[in-house]
Short mmCIF file of C-alpha atoms in Angstrom, two decimals:
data_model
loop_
_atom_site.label_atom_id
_atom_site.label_comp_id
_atom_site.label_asym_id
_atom_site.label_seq_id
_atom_site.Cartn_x
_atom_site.Cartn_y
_atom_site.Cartn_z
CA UNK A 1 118.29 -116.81 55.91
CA UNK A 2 116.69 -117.21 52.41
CA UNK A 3 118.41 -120.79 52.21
CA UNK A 4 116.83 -121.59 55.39
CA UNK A 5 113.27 -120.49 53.82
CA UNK A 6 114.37 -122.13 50.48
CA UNK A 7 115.11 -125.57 52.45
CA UNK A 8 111.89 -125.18 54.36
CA UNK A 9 109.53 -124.67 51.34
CA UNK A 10 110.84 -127.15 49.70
CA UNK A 11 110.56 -129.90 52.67
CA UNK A 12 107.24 -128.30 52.83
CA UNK A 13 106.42 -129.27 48.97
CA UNK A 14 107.97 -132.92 49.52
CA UNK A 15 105.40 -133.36 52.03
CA UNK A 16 102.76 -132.26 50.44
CA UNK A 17 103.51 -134.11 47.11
CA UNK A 18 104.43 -137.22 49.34
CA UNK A 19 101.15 -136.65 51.04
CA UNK A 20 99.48 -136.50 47.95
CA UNK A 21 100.65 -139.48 46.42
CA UNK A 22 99.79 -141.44 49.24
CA UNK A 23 96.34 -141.02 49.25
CA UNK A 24 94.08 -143.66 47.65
CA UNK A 25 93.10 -141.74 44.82
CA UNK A 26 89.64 -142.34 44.25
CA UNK A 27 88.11 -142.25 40.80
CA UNK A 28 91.10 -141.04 39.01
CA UNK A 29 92.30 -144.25 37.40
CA UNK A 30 93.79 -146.27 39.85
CA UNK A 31 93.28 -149.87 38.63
CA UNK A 32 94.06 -152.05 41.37
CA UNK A 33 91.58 -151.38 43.37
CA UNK A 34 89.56 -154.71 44.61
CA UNK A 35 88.77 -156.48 47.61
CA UNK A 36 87.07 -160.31 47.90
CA UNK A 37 84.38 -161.11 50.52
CA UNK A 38 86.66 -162.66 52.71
CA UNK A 39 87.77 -158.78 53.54
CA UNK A 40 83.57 -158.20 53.78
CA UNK A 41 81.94 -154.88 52.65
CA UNK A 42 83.09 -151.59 52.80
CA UNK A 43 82.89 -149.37 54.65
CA UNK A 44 83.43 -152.51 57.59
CA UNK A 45 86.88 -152.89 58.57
CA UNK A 46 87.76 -155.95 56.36
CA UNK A 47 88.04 -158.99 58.59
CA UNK A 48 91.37 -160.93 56.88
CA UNK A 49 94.37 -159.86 54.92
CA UNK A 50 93.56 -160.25 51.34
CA UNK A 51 93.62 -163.86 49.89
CA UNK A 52 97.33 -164.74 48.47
CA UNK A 53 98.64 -167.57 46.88
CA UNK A 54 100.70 -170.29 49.10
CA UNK A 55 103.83 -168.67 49.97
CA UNK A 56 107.04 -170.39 52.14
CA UNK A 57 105.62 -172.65 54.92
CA UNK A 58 102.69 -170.35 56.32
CA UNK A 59 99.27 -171.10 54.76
CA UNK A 60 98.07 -167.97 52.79
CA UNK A 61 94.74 -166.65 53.56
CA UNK A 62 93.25 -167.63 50.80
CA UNK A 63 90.20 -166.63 49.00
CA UNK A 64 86.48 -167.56 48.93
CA UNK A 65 85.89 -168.89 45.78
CA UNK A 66 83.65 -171.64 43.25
CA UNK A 67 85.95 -174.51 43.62
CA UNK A 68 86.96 -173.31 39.76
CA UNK A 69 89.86 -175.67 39.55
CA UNK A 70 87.91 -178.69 39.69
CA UNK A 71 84.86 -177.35 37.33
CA UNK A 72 84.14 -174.77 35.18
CA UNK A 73 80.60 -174.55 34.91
CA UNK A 74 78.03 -173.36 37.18
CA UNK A 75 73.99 -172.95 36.88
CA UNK A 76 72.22 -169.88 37.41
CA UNK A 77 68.48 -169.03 36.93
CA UNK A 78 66.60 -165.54 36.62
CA UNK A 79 63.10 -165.78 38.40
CA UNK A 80 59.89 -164.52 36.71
CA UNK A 81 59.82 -161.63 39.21
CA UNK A 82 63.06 -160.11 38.11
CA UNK A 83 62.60 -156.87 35.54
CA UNK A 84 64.66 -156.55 32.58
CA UNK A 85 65.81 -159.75 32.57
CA UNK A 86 67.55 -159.52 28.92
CA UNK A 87 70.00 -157.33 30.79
CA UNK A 88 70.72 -159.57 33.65
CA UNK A 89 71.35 -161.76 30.68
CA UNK A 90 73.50 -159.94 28.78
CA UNK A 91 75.63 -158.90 32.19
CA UNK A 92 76.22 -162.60 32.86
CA UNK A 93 77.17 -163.07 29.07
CA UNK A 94 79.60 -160.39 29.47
CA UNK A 95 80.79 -162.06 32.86
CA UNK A 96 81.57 -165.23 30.94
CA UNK A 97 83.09 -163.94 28.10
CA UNK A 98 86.22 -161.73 29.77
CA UNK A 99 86.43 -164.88 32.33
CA UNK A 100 87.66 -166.35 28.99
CA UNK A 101 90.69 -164.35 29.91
CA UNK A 102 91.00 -166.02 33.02
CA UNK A 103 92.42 -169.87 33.66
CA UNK A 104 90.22 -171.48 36.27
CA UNK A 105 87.59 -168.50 36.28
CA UNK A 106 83.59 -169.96 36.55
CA UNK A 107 81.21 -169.87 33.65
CA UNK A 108 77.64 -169.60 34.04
CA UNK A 109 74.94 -171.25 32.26
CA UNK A 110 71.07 -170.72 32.62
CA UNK A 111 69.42 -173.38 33.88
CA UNK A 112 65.84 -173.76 35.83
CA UNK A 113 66.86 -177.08 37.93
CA UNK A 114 68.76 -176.84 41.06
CA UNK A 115 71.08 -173.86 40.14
CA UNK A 116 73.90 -172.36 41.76
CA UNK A 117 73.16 -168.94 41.43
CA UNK A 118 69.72 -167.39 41.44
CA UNK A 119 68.51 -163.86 40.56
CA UNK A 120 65.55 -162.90 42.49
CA UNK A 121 63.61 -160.07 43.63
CA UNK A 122 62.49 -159.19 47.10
CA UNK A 123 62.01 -156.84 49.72
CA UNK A 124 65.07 -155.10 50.68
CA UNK A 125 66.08 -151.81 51.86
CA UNK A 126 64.95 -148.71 50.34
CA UNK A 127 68.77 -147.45 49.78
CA UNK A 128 69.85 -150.80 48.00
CA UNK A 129 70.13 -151.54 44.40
CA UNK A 130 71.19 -154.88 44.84
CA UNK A 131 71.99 -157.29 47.23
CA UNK A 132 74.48 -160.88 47.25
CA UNK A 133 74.27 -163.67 49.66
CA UNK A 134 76.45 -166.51 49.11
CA UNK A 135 77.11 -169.76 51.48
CA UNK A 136 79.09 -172.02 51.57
CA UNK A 137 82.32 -174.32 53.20
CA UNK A 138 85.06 -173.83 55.05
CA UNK A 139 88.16 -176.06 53.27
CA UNK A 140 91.29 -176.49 54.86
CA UNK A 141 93.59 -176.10 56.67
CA UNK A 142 92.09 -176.27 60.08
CA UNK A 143 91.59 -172.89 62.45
CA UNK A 144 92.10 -170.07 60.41
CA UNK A 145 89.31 -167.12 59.93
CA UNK A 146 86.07 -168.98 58.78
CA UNK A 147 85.96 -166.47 55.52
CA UNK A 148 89.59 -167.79 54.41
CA UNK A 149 89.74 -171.23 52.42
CA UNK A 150 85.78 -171.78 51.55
CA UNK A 151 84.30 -172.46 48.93
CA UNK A 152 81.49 -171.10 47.61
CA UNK A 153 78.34 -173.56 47.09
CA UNK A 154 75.22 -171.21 46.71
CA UNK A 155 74.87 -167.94 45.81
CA UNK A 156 71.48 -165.59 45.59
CA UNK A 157 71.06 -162.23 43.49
CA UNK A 158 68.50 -159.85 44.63
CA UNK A 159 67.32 -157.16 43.43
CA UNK A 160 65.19 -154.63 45.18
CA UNK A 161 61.23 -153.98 44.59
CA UNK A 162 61.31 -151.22 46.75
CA UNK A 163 63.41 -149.75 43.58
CA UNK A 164 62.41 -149.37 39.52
CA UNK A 165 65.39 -150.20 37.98
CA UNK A 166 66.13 -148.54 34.07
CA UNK A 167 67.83 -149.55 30.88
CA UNK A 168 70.93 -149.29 30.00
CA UNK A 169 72.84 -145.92 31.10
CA UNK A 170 70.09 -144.56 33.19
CA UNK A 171 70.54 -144.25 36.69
CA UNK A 172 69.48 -141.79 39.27
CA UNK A 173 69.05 -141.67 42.92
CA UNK A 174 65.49 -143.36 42.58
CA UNK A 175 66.23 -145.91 39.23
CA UNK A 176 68.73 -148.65 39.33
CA UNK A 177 70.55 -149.25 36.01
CA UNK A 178 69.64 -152.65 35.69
CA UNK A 179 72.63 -153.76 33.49
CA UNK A 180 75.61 -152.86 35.71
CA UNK A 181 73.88 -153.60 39.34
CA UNK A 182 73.94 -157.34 37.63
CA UNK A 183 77.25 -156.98 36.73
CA UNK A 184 78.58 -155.72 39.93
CA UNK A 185 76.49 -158.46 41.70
CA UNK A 186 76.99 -161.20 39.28
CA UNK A 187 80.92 -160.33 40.53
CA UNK A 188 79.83 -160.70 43.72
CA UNK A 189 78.63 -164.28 43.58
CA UNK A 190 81.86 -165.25 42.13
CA UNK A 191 83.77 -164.02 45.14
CA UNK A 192 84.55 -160.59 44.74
CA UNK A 193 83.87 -157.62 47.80
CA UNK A 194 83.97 -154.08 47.31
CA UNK A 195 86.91 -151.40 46.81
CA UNK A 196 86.95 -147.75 47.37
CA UNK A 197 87.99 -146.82 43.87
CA UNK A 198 85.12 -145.46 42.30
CA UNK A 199 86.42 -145.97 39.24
CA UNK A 200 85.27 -149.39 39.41
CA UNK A 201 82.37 -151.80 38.80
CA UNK A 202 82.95 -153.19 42.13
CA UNK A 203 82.39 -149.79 44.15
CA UNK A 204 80.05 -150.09 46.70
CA UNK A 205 77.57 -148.14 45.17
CA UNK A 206 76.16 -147.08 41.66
CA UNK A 207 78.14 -144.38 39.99
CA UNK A 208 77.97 -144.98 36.47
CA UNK A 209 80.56 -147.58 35.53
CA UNK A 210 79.28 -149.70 32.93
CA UNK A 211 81.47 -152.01 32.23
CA UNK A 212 84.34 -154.24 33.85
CA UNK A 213 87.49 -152.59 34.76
CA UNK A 214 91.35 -153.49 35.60
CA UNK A 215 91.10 -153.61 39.21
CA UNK A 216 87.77 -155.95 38.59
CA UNK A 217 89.54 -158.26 36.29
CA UNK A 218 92.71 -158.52 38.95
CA UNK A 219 90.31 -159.12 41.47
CA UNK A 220 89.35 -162.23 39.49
CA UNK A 221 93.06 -162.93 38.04
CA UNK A 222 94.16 -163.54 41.96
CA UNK A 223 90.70 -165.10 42.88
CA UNK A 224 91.21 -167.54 40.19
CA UNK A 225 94.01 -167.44 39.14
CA UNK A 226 96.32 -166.74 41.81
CA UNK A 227 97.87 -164.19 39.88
CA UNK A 228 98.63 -160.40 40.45
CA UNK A 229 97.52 -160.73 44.27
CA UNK A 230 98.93 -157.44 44.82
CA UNK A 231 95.90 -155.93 47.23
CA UNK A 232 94.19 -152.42 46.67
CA UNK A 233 90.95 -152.45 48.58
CA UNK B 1 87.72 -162.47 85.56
CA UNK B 2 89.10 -159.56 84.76
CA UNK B 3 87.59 -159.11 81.95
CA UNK B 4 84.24 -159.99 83.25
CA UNK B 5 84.62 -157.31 86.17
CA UNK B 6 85.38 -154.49 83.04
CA UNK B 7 82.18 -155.75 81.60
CA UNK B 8 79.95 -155.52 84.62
CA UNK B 9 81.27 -152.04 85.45
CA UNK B 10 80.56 -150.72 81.65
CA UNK B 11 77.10 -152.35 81.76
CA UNK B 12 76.13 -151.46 84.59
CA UNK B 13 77.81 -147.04 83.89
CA UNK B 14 76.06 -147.61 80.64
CA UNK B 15 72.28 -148.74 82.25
CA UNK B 16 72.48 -146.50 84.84
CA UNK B 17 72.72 -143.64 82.33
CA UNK B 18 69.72 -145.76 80.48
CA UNK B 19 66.23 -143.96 81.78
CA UNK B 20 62.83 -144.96 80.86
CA UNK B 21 61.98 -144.75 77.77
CA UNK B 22 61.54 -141.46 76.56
CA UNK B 23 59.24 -141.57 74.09
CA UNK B 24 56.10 -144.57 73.32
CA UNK B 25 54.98 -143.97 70.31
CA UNK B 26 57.30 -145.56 67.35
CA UNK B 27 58.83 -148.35 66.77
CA UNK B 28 57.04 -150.29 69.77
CA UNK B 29 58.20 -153.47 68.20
CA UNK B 30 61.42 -153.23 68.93
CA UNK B 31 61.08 -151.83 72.73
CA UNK B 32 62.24 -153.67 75.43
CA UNK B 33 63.16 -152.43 79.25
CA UNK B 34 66.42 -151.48 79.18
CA UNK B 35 67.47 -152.81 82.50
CA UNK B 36 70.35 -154.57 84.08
CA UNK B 37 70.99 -156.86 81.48
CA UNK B 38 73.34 -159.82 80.68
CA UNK B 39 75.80 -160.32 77.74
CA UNK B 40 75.55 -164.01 77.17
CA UNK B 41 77.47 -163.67 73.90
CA UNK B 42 80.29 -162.20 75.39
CA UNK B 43 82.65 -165.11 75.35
CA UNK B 44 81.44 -166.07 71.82
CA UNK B 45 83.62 -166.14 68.68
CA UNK B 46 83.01 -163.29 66.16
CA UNK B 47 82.40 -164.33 62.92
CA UNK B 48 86.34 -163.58 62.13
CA UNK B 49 87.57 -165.39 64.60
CA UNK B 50 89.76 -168.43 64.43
CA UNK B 51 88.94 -172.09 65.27
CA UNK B 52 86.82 -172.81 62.54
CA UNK B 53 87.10 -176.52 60.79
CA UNK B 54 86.86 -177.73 57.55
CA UNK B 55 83.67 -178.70 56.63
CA UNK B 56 82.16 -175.88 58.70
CA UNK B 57 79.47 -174.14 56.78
CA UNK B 58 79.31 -170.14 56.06
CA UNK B 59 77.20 -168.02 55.01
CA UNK B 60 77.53 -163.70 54.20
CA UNK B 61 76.03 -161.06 52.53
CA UNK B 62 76.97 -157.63 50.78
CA UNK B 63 74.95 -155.03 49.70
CA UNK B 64 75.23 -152.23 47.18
CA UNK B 65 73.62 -148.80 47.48
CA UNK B 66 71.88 -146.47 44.94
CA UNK B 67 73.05 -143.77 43.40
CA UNK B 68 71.86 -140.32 45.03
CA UNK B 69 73.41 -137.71 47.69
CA UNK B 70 73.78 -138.64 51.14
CA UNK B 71 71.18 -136.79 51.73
CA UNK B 72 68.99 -138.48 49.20
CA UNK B 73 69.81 -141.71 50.44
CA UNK B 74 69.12 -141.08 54.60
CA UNK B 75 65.98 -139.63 53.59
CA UNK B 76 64.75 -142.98 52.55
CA UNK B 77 65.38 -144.39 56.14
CA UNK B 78 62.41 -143.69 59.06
CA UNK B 79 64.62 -143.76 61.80
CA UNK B 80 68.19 -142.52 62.48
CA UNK B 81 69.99 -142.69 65.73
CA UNK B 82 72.89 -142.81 67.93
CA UNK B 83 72.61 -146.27 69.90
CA UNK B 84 75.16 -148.22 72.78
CA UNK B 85 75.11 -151.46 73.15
CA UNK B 86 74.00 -152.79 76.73
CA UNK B 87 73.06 -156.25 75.84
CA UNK B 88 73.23 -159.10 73.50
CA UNK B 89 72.30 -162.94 73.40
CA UNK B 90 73.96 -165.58 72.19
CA UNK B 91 74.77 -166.11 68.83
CA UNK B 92 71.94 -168.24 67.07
CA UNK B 93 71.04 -170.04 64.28
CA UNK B 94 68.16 -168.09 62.47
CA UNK B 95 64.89 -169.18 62.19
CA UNK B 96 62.89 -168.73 59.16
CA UNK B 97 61.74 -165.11 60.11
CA UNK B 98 64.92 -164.14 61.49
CA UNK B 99 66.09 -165.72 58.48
CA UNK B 100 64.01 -162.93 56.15
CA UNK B 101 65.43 -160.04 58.92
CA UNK B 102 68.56 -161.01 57.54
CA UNK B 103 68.04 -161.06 54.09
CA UNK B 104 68.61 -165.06 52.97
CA UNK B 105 66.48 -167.11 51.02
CA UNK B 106 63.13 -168.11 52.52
CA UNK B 107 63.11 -171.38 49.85
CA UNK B 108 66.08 -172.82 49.98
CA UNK B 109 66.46 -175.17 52.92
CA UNK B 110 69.98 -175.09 52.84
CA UNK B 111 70.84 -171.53 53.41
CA UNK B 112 70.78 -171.00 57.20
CA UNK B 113 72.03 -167.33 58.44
CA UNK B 114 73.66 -166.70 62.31
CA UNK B 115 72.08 -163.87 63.82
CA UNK B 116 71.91 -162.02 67.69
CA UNK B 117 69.24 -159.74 69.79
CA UNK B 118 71.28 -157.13 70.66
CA UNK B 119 69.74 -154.86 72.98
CA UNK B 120 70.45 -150.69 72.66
CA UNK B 121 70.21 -147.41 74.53
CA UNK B 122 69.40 -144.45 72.38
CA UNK B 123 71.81 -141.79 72.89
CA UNK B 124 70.00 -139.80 70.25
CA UNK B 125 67.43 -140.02 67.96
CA UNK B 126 68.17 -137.78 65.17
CA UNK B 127 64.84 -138.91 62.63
CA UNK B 128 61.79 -140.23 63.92
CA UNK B 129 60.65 -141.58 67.29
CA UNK B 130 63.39 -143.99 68.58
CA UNK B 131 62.68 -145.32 72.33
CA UNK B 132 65.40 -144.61 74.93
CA UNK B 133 65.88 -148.32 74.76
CA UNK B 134 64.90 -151.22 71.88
CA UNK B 135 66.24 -154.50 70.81
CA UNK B 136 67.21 -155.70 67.41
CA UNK B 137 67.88 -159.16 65.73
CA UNK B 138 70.74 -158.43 63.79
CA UNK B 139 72.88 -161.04 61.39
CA UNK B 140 75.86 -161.94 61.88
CA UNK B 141 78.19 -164.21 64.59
CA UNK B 142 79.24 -167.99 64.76
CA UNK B 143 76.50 -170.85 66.17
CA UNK B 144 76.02 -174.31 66.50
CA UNK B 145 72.74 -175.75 64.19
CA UNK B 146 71.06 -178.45 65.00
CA UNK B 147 73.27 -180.92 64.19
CA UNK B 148 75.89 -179.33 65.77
CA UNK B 149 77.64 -177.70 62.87
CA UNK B 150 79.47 -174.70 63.39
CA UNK B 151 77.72 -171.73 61.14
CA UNK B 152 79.06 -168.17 60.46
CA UNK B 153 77.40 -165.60 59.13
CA UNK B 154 78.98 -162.20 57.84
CA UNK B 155 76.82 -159.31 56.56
CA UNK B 156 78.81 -156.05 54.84
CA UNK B 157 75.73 -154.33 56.67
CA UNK B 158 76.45 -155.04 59.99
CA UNK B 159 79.94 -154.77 62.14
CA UNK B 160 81.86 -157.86 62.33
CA UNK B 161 81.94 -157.72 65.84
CA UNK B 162 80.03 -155.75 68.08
CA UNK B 163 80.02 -155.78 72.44
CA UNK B 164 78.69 -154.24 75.42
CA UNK B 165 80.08 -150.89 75.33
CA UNK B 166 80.07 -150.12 71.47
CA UNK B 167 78.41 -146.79 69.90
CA UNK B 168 76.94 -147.10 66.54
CA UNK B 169 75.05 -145.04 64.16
CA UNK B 170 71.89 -147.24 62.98
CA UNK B 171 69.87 -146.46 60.22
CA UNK B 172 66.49 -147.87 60.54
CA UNK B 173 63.29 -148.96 57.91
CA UNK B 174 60.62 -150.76 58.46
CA UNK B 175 60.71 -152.37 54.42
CA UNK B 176 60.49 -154.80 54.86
CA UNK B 177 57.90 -155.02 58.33
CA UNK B 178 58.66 -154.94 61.02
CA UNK B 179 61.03 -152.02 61.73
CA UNK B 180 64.52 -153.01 61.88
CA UNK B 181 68.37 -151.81 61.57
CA UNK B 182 68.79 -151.34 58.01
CA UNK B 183 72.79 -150.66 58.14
CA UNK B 184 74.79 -150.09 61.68
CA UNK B 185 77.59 -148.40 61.35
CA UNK B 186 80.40 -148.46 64.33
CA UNK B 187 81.99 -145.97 66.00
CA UNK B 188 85.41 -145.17 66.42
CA UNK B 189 87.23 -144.24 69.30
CA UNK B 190 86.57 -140.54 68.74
CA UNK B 191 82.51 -141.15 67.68
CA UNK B 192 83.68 -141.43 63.32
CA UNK B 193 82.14 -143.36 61.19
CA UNK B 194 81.84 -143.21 57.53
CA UNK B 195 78.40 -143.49 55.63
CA UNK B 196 78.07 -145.56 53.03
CA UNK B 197 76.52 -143.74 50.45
CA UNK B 198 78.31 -142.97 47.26
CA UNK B 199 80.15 -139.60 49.01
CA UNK B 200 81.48 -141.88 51.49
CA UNK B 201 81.26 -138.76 54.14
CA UNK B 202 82.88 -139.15 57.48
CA UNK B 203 80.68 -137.59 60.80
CA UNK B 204 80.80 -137.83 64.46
CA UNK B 205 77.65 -139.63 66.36
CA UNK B 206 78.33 -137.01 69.00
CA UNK B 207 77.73 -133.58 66.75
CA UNK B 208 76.47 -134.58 63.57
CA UNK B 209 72.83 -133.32 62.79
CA UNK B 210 71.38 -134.41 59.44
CA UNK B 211 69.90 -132.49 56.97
CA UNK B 212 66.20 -131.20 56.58
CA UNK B 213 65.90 -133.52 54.09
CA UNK B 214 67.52 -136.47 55.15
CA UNK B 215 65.15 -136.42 58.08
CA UNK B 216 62.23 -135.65 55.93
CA UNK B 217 59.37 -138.32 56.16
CA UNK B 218 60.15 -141.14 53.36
#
């Protein structure tokens, strides 16, 4: 009889343990986590498998993406309405610099005449820090999901006037941290969607990560690199 | 035809259910009769869908929230309710104030956004004055532009693909003018859906009842 309890608590424990493991672990170092806008923003269903580099016969779904392995260099430009603009600055600088790390990844570089990126501020919801809309066109091959194979052509930052937004480190429910909402956006208009791992800059909304982190940085690896496309959303 | 028939008999369960409006005073805007009504879009591609070409042009946007409670963050809406979808148009390329409804640049001649009028019933209005019935323009779906160039248009804001039938949880602002859905979150089978604040809670259209202070005047 106490076997049969023994064996039973300890299927019991299994499952819980098991159960435990299996759960997506938010905000307790999980690195992996990362999605790309062809999966679209939590907490939507994401509309593709994550992107993947060519494998057998069958065409990946691939990512959306600067067309980084023909150029390097892309143009962005900070309008006069935007606050704090040294630390959109520095959040792009820090953007370029760990893209270093990356073969094929996009640099930005200011410039005022037709850029490809541009940080503005408008009008948007109350609830929003910041905001990314990209365009752009659908590559090859032919009749797969619109989202999969593009390329990215233009790509718009905004930031909120219905918000203040604060210096570095501050943050509350009212006050944007300027710093990191460009970061996490500046990610954004390189191709990158959200995850559910808090942990990182890429979570879908601000909760004090201030500065790049190992699931944001194999977001960009398989992006760009078409490394490490192990998925995590 | 099928298909169609299952459509017609939803609409029409759903409409029936559909009184008059219930209340007149806010957001007028966005009222509309909620009669009979056609689905037009019906047959249309999602955004996701297949049968796109090279060369086709697309367009999406994703949006991050503050920081704050749940709580904190609804209160900043003016509306919050329960709506069914009994209508929508066709998929269209935006004009320039659709264009601003859905959040793309109002300077840049080459960023053209898809959007839809998608017309609602209120199941329940659970912050301000929501009329049994209203319309929205909302972003997102696949459309031809003038020179007959397929368009799609994502938005992390909206559901990828939403028909006749479908229950969502909208949460409405009117900042920017004029009042509009500021997020729409989709049901689930059994009324879910998950809000996408920084708690990511999970409620049910059906029960939930916010907080005194998320349905505190903004």
């Amino acid at each position: 009889m106490r076997s049969k309890w023994t064996r039973a608590a300890a299927a019991m424990l299994v499952a819980i343990v098991t159960c435990w493991v299996a759960q997506p672990a938010l905000g307790i170092g999980q690195d992996r986590g990362w999605s790309q806008l062809a999966n679209g923003g939590y907490p939507r269903q994401h509309a593709s498998p994550e992107c993947q580099p060519p494998s057998g016969t069958q065409p990946a779904p691939g990512c959306i993406a600067w067309s980084a392995r023909e150029y390097r260099s892309y143009y962005y430009f900070i309008t006069s309405a935007v606050p704090l603009q040294n630390d959109v600055i520095a959040a792009v600088t820090e953007f370029n610099n760990w893209n270093t790390r990356i073969p094929h990844a996009p640099l930005y570089q200011y410039r005022s005449t037709s850029p490809n990126i541009q940080y503005r501020r408008i009008t948007l919801d109350a609830t929003l820090c910041g905001h990314t809309a990209w365009w752009g066109v659908q590559q090859p091959p032919q009749g797969v999901n619109p989202y999969e194979h593009a390329t990215i052509t233009y790509a718009e930052v905004q930031f909120n006037t219905n918000r203040t937004y604060g210096n570095v480190g501050y943050y509350d429910n009212k006050v944007c941290e300027m710093r990191n909402t460009a970061r996490h956006e500046t990610l954004h208009t390189a191709g990158a969607g959200h995850t559910n791992y808090n942990s990182q800059v890429m979570y879908w909304s601000q909760r004090g990560i201030f500065t790049y982190q190992a699931g944001d940085l194999h977001g960009m690896q398989c992006m760009y690199n078409l490394q490490n496309c192990t998925t995590g959303l | 035809m099928k298909r169609i028939g299952s459509i017609l008999i939803v609409a029409t369960v759903v409409l029936a259910a559909c009184g008059e409006p219930g209340n007149q005073a806010k957001p007028t805007a966005a009222k509309h009769r909620c009669q009979a009504d056609r689905d037009i879009g019906a047959a249309d591609y999602s955004a996701s869908d297949g049968s796109s070409e090279p060369g086709d042009v697309i367009s999406g946007s994703i949006s991050d929230y503050g920081g704050g409670t749940t709580d904190q963050n609804l209160h900043l809406y003016d509306g919050i309710a329960v709506l069914t979808v009994v209508g929508r148009d066709k998929a269209k390329v935006a004009s320039d104030s659709d264009s601003r409804a859905a959040g793309s640049s109002d300077d840049n001649p080459d960023t053209k956004t898809v959007v839809r009028v998608i017309r609602f019933q209120t199941d329940r209005s659970l912050k301000g004055d929501v009329p049994a019935c209203v319309e929205f323009t909302v972003p997102g779906g696949r459309a031809k532009d003038a020179n007959g160039k397929f368009i799609a248009t994502s938005d992390s804001r909206y559901p990828e693909k939403i028909q006749v039938g479908d229950r969502a949880l909208a949460l409405l602002t009117d900042q920017p003018a004029p009042l509009h859905i500021g997020t729409l979150l989709l049901a689930d089978k059994s009324g879910d859906v998950v809000l996408p604040f920084g708690g990511g809670e999970t409620v049910n259209i059906d029960t939930w009842q916010p907080s005194a202070e998320a349905t505190s005047s903004s």
